[in-house]
Coordinates of C-alpha atoms and ligand atoms in Angstrom, one line a residue:
X37 CA 0.0 0.2 -0.2
X38 CA 1.4 3.2 -0.8
X39 CA 2.7 5.8 1.9
X40 CA 5.4 8.4 1.6
X41 CA 9.5 6.6 1.9
X42 CA 11.4 8.5 2.2
X43 CA 8.9 10.5 4.6
X44 CA 8.5 13.8 4.3
X45 CA 9.5 15.9 7.3
X46 CA 7.1 18.5 8.8
X47 CA 10.0 21.0 10.5
X48 CA 7.7 23.7 12.5
X49 CA 4.2 25.7 11.7
X50 CA 3.6 29.2 12.8
X51 CA 0.8 31.0 12.5
X52 CA -0.9 34.6 12.7
X53 CA -3.2 34.3 15.9
X54 CA -6.4 34.2 14.7
X55 CA -9.3 37.2 14.7
X56 CA -12.7 37.5 14.7
X57 CA -13.1 39.2 11.2
X58 CA -13.7 42.7 11.3
X59 CA -11.4 42.9 14.1
X60 CA -7.8 43.6 14.8
X61 CA -7.2 42.8 11.0
X62 CA -9.9 45.0 9.5
X63 CA -7.8 46.3 7.3
X64 CA -5.3 43.7 6.2
X65 CA -6.0 41.5 3.0
X66 CA -5.2 37.5 3.3
X67 CA -1.9 38.2 1.1
X68 CA -0.4 40.8 4.6
X69 CA -1.6 38.0 7.0
X70 CA 0.3 35.1 4.2
X71 CA 3.1 37.8 4.5
X72 CA 3.5 37.4 8.2
X73 CA 3.2 34.1 8.9
X74 CA 5.9 33.0 6.0
X75 CA 8.3 35.8 7.3
X76 CA 7.8 34.3 10.6
X77 CA 8.1 30.5 9.7
X78 CA 11.6 31.4 7.6
X79 CA 12.7 33.4 10.6
X80 CA 11.7 31.1 13.1
X81 CA 13.1 27.6 11.0
X82 CA 16.1 29.6 10.8
X83 CA 16.9 28.3 7.1
X84 CA 18.6 30.2 4.4
X85 CA 15.1 31.4 2.0
X86 CA 17.9 31.0 -1.3
X87 CA 17.1 27.0 -0.6
X88 CA 13.2 27.4 -0.6
X89 CA 11.9 26.1 -3.5
X90 CA 8.3 26.1 -3.8
X91 CA 5.9 28.2 -2.2
X92 CA 2.1 26.5 -2.4
X93 CA -0.8 28.9 -0.2
X94 CA -4.1 27.7 0.4
X95 CA -7.0 30.5 -0.2
X96 CA -10.5 30.1 -0.5
X97 CA -11.9 33.5 -1.4
X98 CA -9.1 35.6 -3.5
X99 CA -8.3 38.7 -4.7
X100 CA -9.7 40.0 -7.8
X101 CA -6.5 42.0 -7.8
X102 CA -3.8 39.4 -7.0
X103 CA -5.0 36.1 -6.9
X104 CA -1.7 34.2 -7.1
X105 CA -1.5 34.7 -3.5
X106 CA 1.6 32.0 -2.9
X107 CA 4.1 34.0 -5.7
X108 CA 2.9 37.6 -4.2
X109 CA 3.8 36.1 -0.9
X110 CA 7.1 35.0 -2.2
X111 CA 7.7 38.8 -3.7
X112 CA 6.1 40.7 -0.6
X113 CA 8.3 39.2 1.9
X114 CA 12.6 39.4 0.3
X115 CA 12.1 36.0 -0.5
X116 CA 14.2 34.9 -3.6
X117 CA 12.2 36.0 -6.3
X118 CA 13.6 33.1 -8.6
X119 CA 10.9 30.8 -6.2
X120 CA 7.4 30.2 -7.8
X121 CA 4.4 30.3 -6.5
X122 CA 1.0 28.9 -7.1
X123 CA -2.3 28.9 -5.1
X124 CA -5.1 26.3 -4.3
X125 CA -8.3 25.9 -3.2
X126 CA -9.9 23.1 -2.4
X127 CA -12.6 25.4 0.5
X128 CA -11.5 24.5 4.1
X129 CA -9.1 21.7 3.2
X130 CA -7.3 24.1 1.1
X131 CA -4.3 23.9 2.6
X132 CA -4.3 20.6 3.3
X133 CA -3.8 20.4 -0.4
X134 CA -1.2 23.0 -0.1
X135 CA 0.6 20.9 2.2
X136 CA -0.1 18.0 0.1
X137 CA 1.3 19.1 -2.8
X138 CA 4.4 20.2 -1.0
X139 CA 4.9 16.5 0.3
X140 CA 4.1 15.3 -3.3
X141 CA 7.0 17.4 -5.0
X142 CA 9.5 16.2 -1.8
X143 CA 8.8 12.8 -2.1
X144 CA 9.2 13.1 -6.0
X145 CA 12.8 14.5 -5.7
X146 CA 11.6 17.6 -6.8
X147 CA 12.2 19.7 -4.7
X148 CA 13.7 19.2 -0.8
X149 CA 12.6 22.0 1.0
X150 CA 9.1 23.9 0.6
X151 CA 7.0 26.2 2.2
X152 CA 2.9 25.4 2.1
X153 CA 0.0 27.0 4.1
X154 CA -2.7 29.1 3.7
X155 CA -4.5 32.3 4.4
X156 CA -7.7 34.0 4.7
X157 CA -9.5 37.3 5.3
X158 CA -13.1 37.1 5.6
X159 CA -12.9 41.4 6.4
X160 CA -12.1 41.7 2.9
X161 CA -14.2 39.8 0.9
X162 CA -15.0 41.0 -3.0
X163 CA -17.8 42.9 -3.2
X164 CA -19.3 42.6 -6.4
X165 CA -21.5 44.6 -8.5
X166 CA -24.5 42.8 -10.7
X167 CA -23.8 41.6 -13.7
X168 CA -26.0 44.5 -15.4
X169 CA -24.1 47.3 -13.7
X170 CA -20.9 45.3 -14.6
X171 CA -22.2 45.5 -18.2
X172 CA -22.8 49.5 -18.3
X173 CA -19.4 50.3 -16.3
X174 CA -17.9 48.2 -19.9
X175 CA -20.1 49.8 -21.5
X176 CA -19.9 53.0 -20.4
X177 CA -15.9 52.8 -21.1
X178 CA -16.3 52.2 -24.3
X179 CA -18.3 55.4 -25.3
X180 CA -16.8 58.5 -26.3
X181 CA -19.0 61.3 -25.6
X182 CA -20.3 61.9 -22.0
X183 CA -24.0 61.2 -23.4
X184 CA -23.2 57.9 -24.4
X185 CA -21.7 57.3 -21.2
X186 CA -24.6 58.0 -19.2
X187 CA -26.8 56.4 -21.8
X188 CA -25.0 52.7 -21.0
X189 CA -27.1 53.4 -17.7
X190 CA -30.5 54.2 -18.3
X191 CA -31.4 50.7 -18.4
X192 CA -30.4 49.7 -15.0
X193 CA -33.1 49.0 -12.1
X194 CA -32.8 49.3 -8.8
X195 CA -31.7 46.1 -7.6
X196 CA -29.0 46.3 -10.5
X197 CA -27.1 48.9 -8.1
X198 CA -27.0 46.5 -5.1
X199 CA -23.9 45.0 -4.0
X200 CA -22.9 41.2 -4.6
X201 CA -21.2 39.6 -1.7
X202 CA -19.4 35.8 -2.1
X203 CA -22.2 33.4 0.0
X204 CA -20.9 30.4 2.4
X205 CA -23.6 28.6 -0.1
X206 CA -22.7 25.2 -2.6
X207 CA -24.1 26.7 -5.8
X208 CA -25.0 23.0 -6.8
X209 CA -27.5 22.7 -4.0
X210 CA -28.2 26.5 -2.8
X211 CA -27.6 25.3 0.6
X212 CA -25.4 27.6 2.9
X213 CA -22.9 25.4 5.1
X214 CA -25.0 26.0 8.3
X215 CA -28.4 25.0 6.1
X216 CA -26.0 21.8 5.2
X217 CA -25.2 21.1 8.8
X218 CA -28.3 22.2 10.0
X219 CA -29.6 19.0 7.2
X220 CA -27.2 16.7 9.0
X221 CA -27.7 17.4 13.0
X222 CA -31.5 16.7 11.6
X223 CA -30.5 13.2 9.6
X224 CA -28.6 12.5 12.3
X225 CA -30.1 13.2 15.3
X226 CA -27.7 15.8 16.9
X227 CA -29.2 17.5 19.6
X228 CA -28.8 21.0 20.5
X229 CA -27.4 19.8 24.2
X230 CA -24.7 17.5 22.4
X231 CA -24.1 20.6 20.3
X232 CA -23.5 23.0 22.9
X233 CA -21.6 20.7 25.0
X234 CA -18.7 19.9 22.4
X235 CA -18.3 23.8 21.5
X236 CA -18.1 24.5 25.3
X237 CA -15.0 21.9 25.4
X238 CA -13.8 23.4 22.4
X239 CA -13.5 27.0 24.0
X240 CA -11.9 25.4 27.7
X241 CA -9.5 23.6 25.9
X242 CA -8.7 26.4 23.5
X243 CA -8.8 28.6 26.7
X244 CA -6.4 26.1 28.5
X245 CA -3.9 25.7 26.0
X246 CA -3.2 29.3 25.7
X247 CA -3.0 29.9 29.3
X248 CA -0.5 27.1 29.7
X249 CA 1.7 28.4 26.9
X250 CA 1.2 25.5 24.9
X251 CA 0.8 27.7 21.8
X252 CA 3.5 29.7 22.3
X253 CA 5.4 27.0 19.4
X254 CA 2.8 27.9 16.7
X255 CA 1.2 31.0 17.3
X256 CA 3.2 34.3 16.8
X257 CA 2.8 38.2 17.7
X258 CA 1.4 40.3 15.3
X259 CA 1.8 44.3 15.1
X260 CA -0.8 45.0 13.6
X261 CA 0.4 47.6 10.1
X262 CA 0.5 50.2 9.0
X263 CA -0.2 52.1 12.5
X264 CA 1.8 49.3 14.3
X265 CA 0.0 50.1 17.2
X266 CA -2.1 47.1 17.8
X267 CA -0.1 44.0 19.3
X268 CA -2.0 41.1 18.7
X269 CA -0.5 37.9 20.8
X270 CA -3.6 35.5 20.9
X271 CA -6.6 34.5 19.3
X272 CA -9.4 36.8 20.2
X273 CA -12.4 34.3 19.8
X274 CA -11.6 32.0 22.8
X275 CA -14.3 32.5 25.1
X276 CA -12.7 30.7 28.3
X277 CA -15.7 31.7 30.4
X278 CA -18.1 29.5 28.1
X279 CA -21.0 28.1 29.9
X280 CA -23.7 25.6 28.4
X281 CA -26.3 27.9 30.1
X282 CA -24.9 31.2 27.9
X283 CA -24.9 28.8 24.5
X284 CA -28.0 27.1 25.4
X285 CA -29.4 31.2 25.8
X286 CA -28.4 31.6 21.9
X287 CA -30.9 31.5 19.0
X288 CA -30.6 29.3 16.2
X289 CA -29.0 31.3 12.9
X290 CA -29.6 29.0 10.1
X291 CA -33.4 27.5 10.6
X292 CA -34.8 30.0 12.9
X293 CA -37.6 28.0 13.7
X294 CA -36.5 24.4 14.0
X295 CA -33.1 25.0 14.2
X296 CA -29.8 24.0 16.4
X297 CA -27.1 25.4 15.2
X298 CA -26.3 28.7 16.7
X299 CA -23.2 31.2 16.8
X300 CA -21.7 29.5 20.1
X301 CA -21.1 25.8 18.8
X302 CA -20.6 27.1 14.8
X303 CA -16.8 28.2 13.5
X304 CA -16.9 31.8 13.5
X305 CA -16.4 33.8 10.8
X306 CA -11.9 34.4 11.0
X307 CA -9.5 36.4 9.9
X308 CA -5.8 34.5 9.7
X309 CA -2.8 32.9 8.0
X310 CA -0.5 29.8 8.9
X311 CA 2.7 28.2 7.1
X312 CA 4.7 25.1 7.3
X313 CA 8.1 24.2 6.6
X314 CA 8.1 20.8 5.0
X315 CA 11.8 19.1 4.0
X316 CA 12.6 16.2 2.5
X317 CA 13.9 13.5 5.4
X318 CA 17.2 13.9 4.1
X319 CA 17.9 16.8 4.1
X320 CA 16.2 17.9 7.4
X321 CA 19.2 15.7 8.7
X322 CA 21.9 16.7 6.6
X323 CA 20.9 20.6 7.9
X324 CA 20.5 19.6 11.1
X325 CA 16.5 20.1 12.0
X326 CA 14.6 18.6 14.4
X327 CA 11.2 17.8 12.6
X328 CA 8.1 18.2 15.0
X329 CA 6.7 15.4 12.5
X330 CA 6.4 13.5 9.8
X331 CA 3.5 12.9 6.6
X332 CA 3.3 9.5 6.1
X333 CA 0.2 9.6 4.3
X334 CA -3.5 11.2 3.4
X335 CA -6.2 10.9 0.8
X336 CA -8.6 13.3 -0.3
X337 CA -12.3 12.2 -0.9
X338 CA -15.7 13.4 -1.7
X339 CA -19.4 12.7 -1.5
X340 CA -22.1 13.9 -2.9
X341 CA -23.3 17.1 -1.4
X342 CA -26.9 16.5 -1.6
X343 CA -26.8 14.0 0.6
X344 CA -24.5 15.2 4.0
X345 CA -22.3 18.2 2.9
X346 CA -19.8 17.8 5.6
X347 CA -18.8 14.2 5.7
X348 CA -16.4 13.7 3.2
X349 CA -13.6 12.9 6.2
X350 CA -15.7 10.1 6.8
X351 CA -15.0 9.1 2.9
X352 CA -11.5 10.2 3.0
X353 CA -10.2 8.7 6.3
X354 CA -10.9 4.7 5.5
X355 CA -7.9 5.1 2.3
X356 CA -5.3 7.4 4.6
X357 CA -5.5 4.9 7.5
X358 CA -4.5 1.9 4.4
X359 CA -2.2 3.8 3.0
X360 CA -0.6 4.5 6.3
X361 CA -0.9 0.9 7.1
X362 CA -2.3 1.4 10.0
X363 CA -6.2 1.2 12.3
X364 CA -7.8 4.0 13.6
X365 CA -6.8 2.3 17.4
X366 CA -3.2 3.0 16.2
X367 CA -4.0 6.6 16.5
X368 CA -3.3 8.8 19.3
X369 CA -3.5 12.4 18.4
X370 CA -6.7 13.2 16.6
X371 CA -7.8 16.8 15.2
X372 CA -11.1 17.5 13.1
X373 CA -11.6 20.6 11.9
X374 CA -14.4 21.8 13.5
X375 CA -16.9 23.9 10.9
X376 CA -19.6 23.3 13.3
X377 CA -20.2 20.9 16.3
X378 CA -22.9 19.1 14.8
X379 CA -20.3 18.2 11.6
X380 CA -18.2 16.7 14.1
X381 CA -20.8 14.5 16.0
X382 CA -21.9 13.6 12.5
X383 CA -18.5 12.6 11.3
X384 CA -17.9 10.6 14.5
X385 CA -21.1 9.1 14.5
X386 CA -20.9 8.0 11.1
X387 CA -17.1 6.5 11.1
X388 CA -18.6 4.0 13.7
X389 CA -21.6 3.4 12.1
X390 CA -21.6 -0.2 10.4
X391 CA -24.7 0.7 8.8
X392 CA -22.4 3.6 6.9
X393 CA -20.1 1.2 6.5
X394 CA -22.1 -1.1 4.5
X395 CA -24.0 1.2 2.9
X396 CA -21.5 3.7 1.6
X397 CA -18.1 2.6 2.3
X398 CA -18.1 -0.8 1.2
X399 CA -17.1 -2.0 4.0
X400 CA -17.9 -5.4 6.3
X401 CA -17.4 -3.0 9.6
X402 CA -17.1 0.5 10.8
X403 CA -13.5 1.7 11.6
X404 CA -14.0 2.1 14.7
X405 CA -15.7 4.5 17.5
X406 CA -14.2 7.9 18.5
X407 CA -14.6 9.6 21.8
X408 CA -15.5 12.8 20.9
X409 CA -14.0 14.0 24.5
X410 CA -11.2 12.6 23.5
X411 CA -10.3 14.8 20.0
X412 CA -9.3 18.2 19.6
X413 CA -7.1 18.3 23.0
X414 CA -6.6 22.0 22.8
X415 CA -9.6 22.9 21.0
X416 CA -10.5 23.3 17.7
X417 CA -12.1 26.0 14.9
X418 CA -14.9 26.7 17.1
X419 CA -12.7 28.3 19.8
X420 CA -9.7 28.9 17.4
X421 CA -11.3 30.5 14.8
X422 CA -11.4 29.1 10.9
X423 CA -9.4 31.4 8.5
X424 CA -11.0 29.0 5.7
X425 CA -7.8 28.3 3.6
X426 CA -5.4 28.6 7.0
X427 CA -7.1 25.8 9.0
X428 CA -5.2 22.8 7.3
X429 CA -2.1 24.3 8.0
X430 CA -3.3 25.4 12.4
X431 CA -4.3 21.4 12.3
X432 CA -1.2 20.2 10.9
X433 CA 1.2 21.7 12.8
X434 CA -0.8 21.1 16.7
X435 CA -1.8 18.0 15.2
X436 CA 2.6 17.4 15.0
X437 CA 3.7 19.7 18.6
X438 CA 0.9 17.3 20.2
X439 CA 2.8 14.0 19.0
X440 CA 6.1 15.5 20.4
X441 CA 4.3 16.9 23.6
X442 CA 2.1 13.3 24.0
X443 CA 5.4 11.1 23.0
X444 CA 2.7 9.4 20.7
X445 CA 3.5 7.8 18.0
X446 CA 0.8 8.3 15.8
X447 CA -1.4 11.6 14.4
X448 CA -4.7 11.9 12.7
X449 CA -6.0 15.5 10.5
X450 CA -9.2 15.5 9.2
X451 CA -11.2 18.1 7.5
X452 CA -14.5 18.9 6.3
X453 CA -14.7 21.4 3.1
X454 CA -17.6 22.8 0.3
X455 CA -18.1 20.8 -2.0
X456 CA -18.9 17.3 -0.1
X457 CA -15.2 17.1 0.0
X458 CA -12.4 16.4 3.1
X459 CA -9.3 15.3 3.6
X460 CA -7.2 13.1 6.2
X461 CA -3.8 12.4 6.7
X462 CA -2.0 10.4 9.0
X463 CA 1.1 12.2 10.7
X464 CA 3.7 10.1 12.8
X465 CA 5.9 11.3 15.2
X466 CA 9.7 9.8 14.7
Ligands
LIG1830 C1 -23.0 32.0 12.9 C2 -23.1 32.7 12.7 C3 -24.0 33.2 11.1 C4 -22.6 34.1 13.4 O1 -22.1 35.0 13.3 P1 -22.3 36.3 13.8 O2 -23.7 36.7 14.2 O3 -21.8 37.6 13.5 O4 -21.8 36.3 15.5 P2 -21.5 37.1 16.8 O5 -20.0 36.4 17.1 O6 -21.7 38.0 16.7 O7 -22.4 36.0 17.9 C5 -23.4 36.2 17.7 C6 -24.2 36.5 19.5 O8 -23.7 35.1 20.1 C7 -22.5 35.5 21.0 N1 -22.1 34.3 21.4 C8 -20.8 33.6 20.5 N2 -20.3 32.6 20.9 C9 -20.7 32.2 22.2 C10 -20.0 31.6 23.3 N3 -19.1 30.5 23.4 N4 -20.7 32.0 24.2 C11 -22.0 32.3 24.3 N5 -22.5 33.8 23.6 C12 -21.4 33.4 22.7 C13 -22.4 36.4 21.2 O9 -22.0 36.9 21.9 C14 -23.3 37.4 20.4 O10 -23.7 38.1 21.0 P3 -24.3 39.6 20.7 O11 -25.7 39.5 19.8 O12 -25.3 39.7 22.6 O13 -23.3 40.2 20.6 C15 -21.5 33.3 11.6 O14 -20.1 33.0 12.5 C16 -20.9 32.4 10.8 O15 -22.0 32.2 9.5 N6 -20.4 30.8 10.7 C17 -20.3 29.8 9.8 C18 -19.3 30.0 8.7 C19 -19.2 29.1 7.8 O16 -20.2 28.8 7.3 N7 -18.1 28.4 8.1 C20 -17.9 27.2 6.9 C21 -18.0 26.8 7.5 S1 -17.1 25.2 6.6

């Protein structure tokens, strides 16, 4: 069965503190955030920038002006200009795609040192004109006389002037992520109480991990440009004082009448960036680096978005484990991306279900049971935030650091993504 051999080493990972959109980084772009994370990564890893051979970055809502954020990061950080860069978009698994693409380059021997990661600014989303208004603008630009230019706008209706912002909705199903998660909660019988309990666990653990200094290895300090008078030292979405009572009082957002998903048990709209440095095992050894982990295997998969949209990881997991020649029982550290508490609990339910194994995975037996209390030991996306393009790199870094801290040998990352996609990655300590 296929796996990386020789292995691909994760040398270091670093991220900006994550911030609720519209707060600390309200005036920054995803590119600004990506540059901050990559600059810090290169400095912390102590590598010669000349040795980097490629930069791959995930970004879900690209800037219209600089869509290839990866190359812009190279050009904007003082890295040697001969380093190529490309940007990947695989929804919330974009940084995972960046990391696995980097690992594939290294495995093939095409590179031995690659930076991968992702960035997102939900404070800086492109607001588009309607198609009719855009046509009028283009038409006016082609007219020579003032009358001709103005004439292009006479057919517009008031609704054509309304701005068009990107929605967090599937273009195939028309449902938002939140509505899709509501559907999963309903079909799997995931109660509001169970979701709130899981959300509280995320906050309490994230607060504890922050207070204990556990994130120092992976979270940088950002002195926010251009004023440099705001020093951001940690994530600003974590609420260590969250209680079940406070969570229970929040109104459902996506199905106001019968729904169970609230601002408290969903991941919030977030700005941030994360980056990891990957090397071939041989190069890492030759340069005296102590890797924080190794990538053992991965698998991407997809399911029908009209079924349960955020169950992609369930389909990716068996392949990733088979490729690593491991079973779920071998895994000591599990990090599952928390788009919604309802999604994590649904993923866990399906992973443990014999019926799902037989009907959807073509397996006689399920992979095994995961206790929600044993995963995401330092909190997850509900508490820490979820800058779409960056989350995968945050989680890979956290799993590696947790493997080092706990001494466990194998770690698992799962991330669900729009379009019914999902990824599972198996990491190992040494
Ligand atoms: C759910 C969502 C709509 C909420 O957005 P929002 O209304 O701007 O959220 P806020 O942070 O303002 O929180 C709303 C309220 O809940 C409260 N709240 C949020 N989390 C809480 C917690 N853990 N404990 C107690 N109260 C909490 C806030 O204090 C706020 O209260 P207020 O109105 O009295 O100020 C938004 O976060 C969202 O769209 N999330 C999903 C994103 C998504 O789809 N991602 C894709 C996943 S793959």
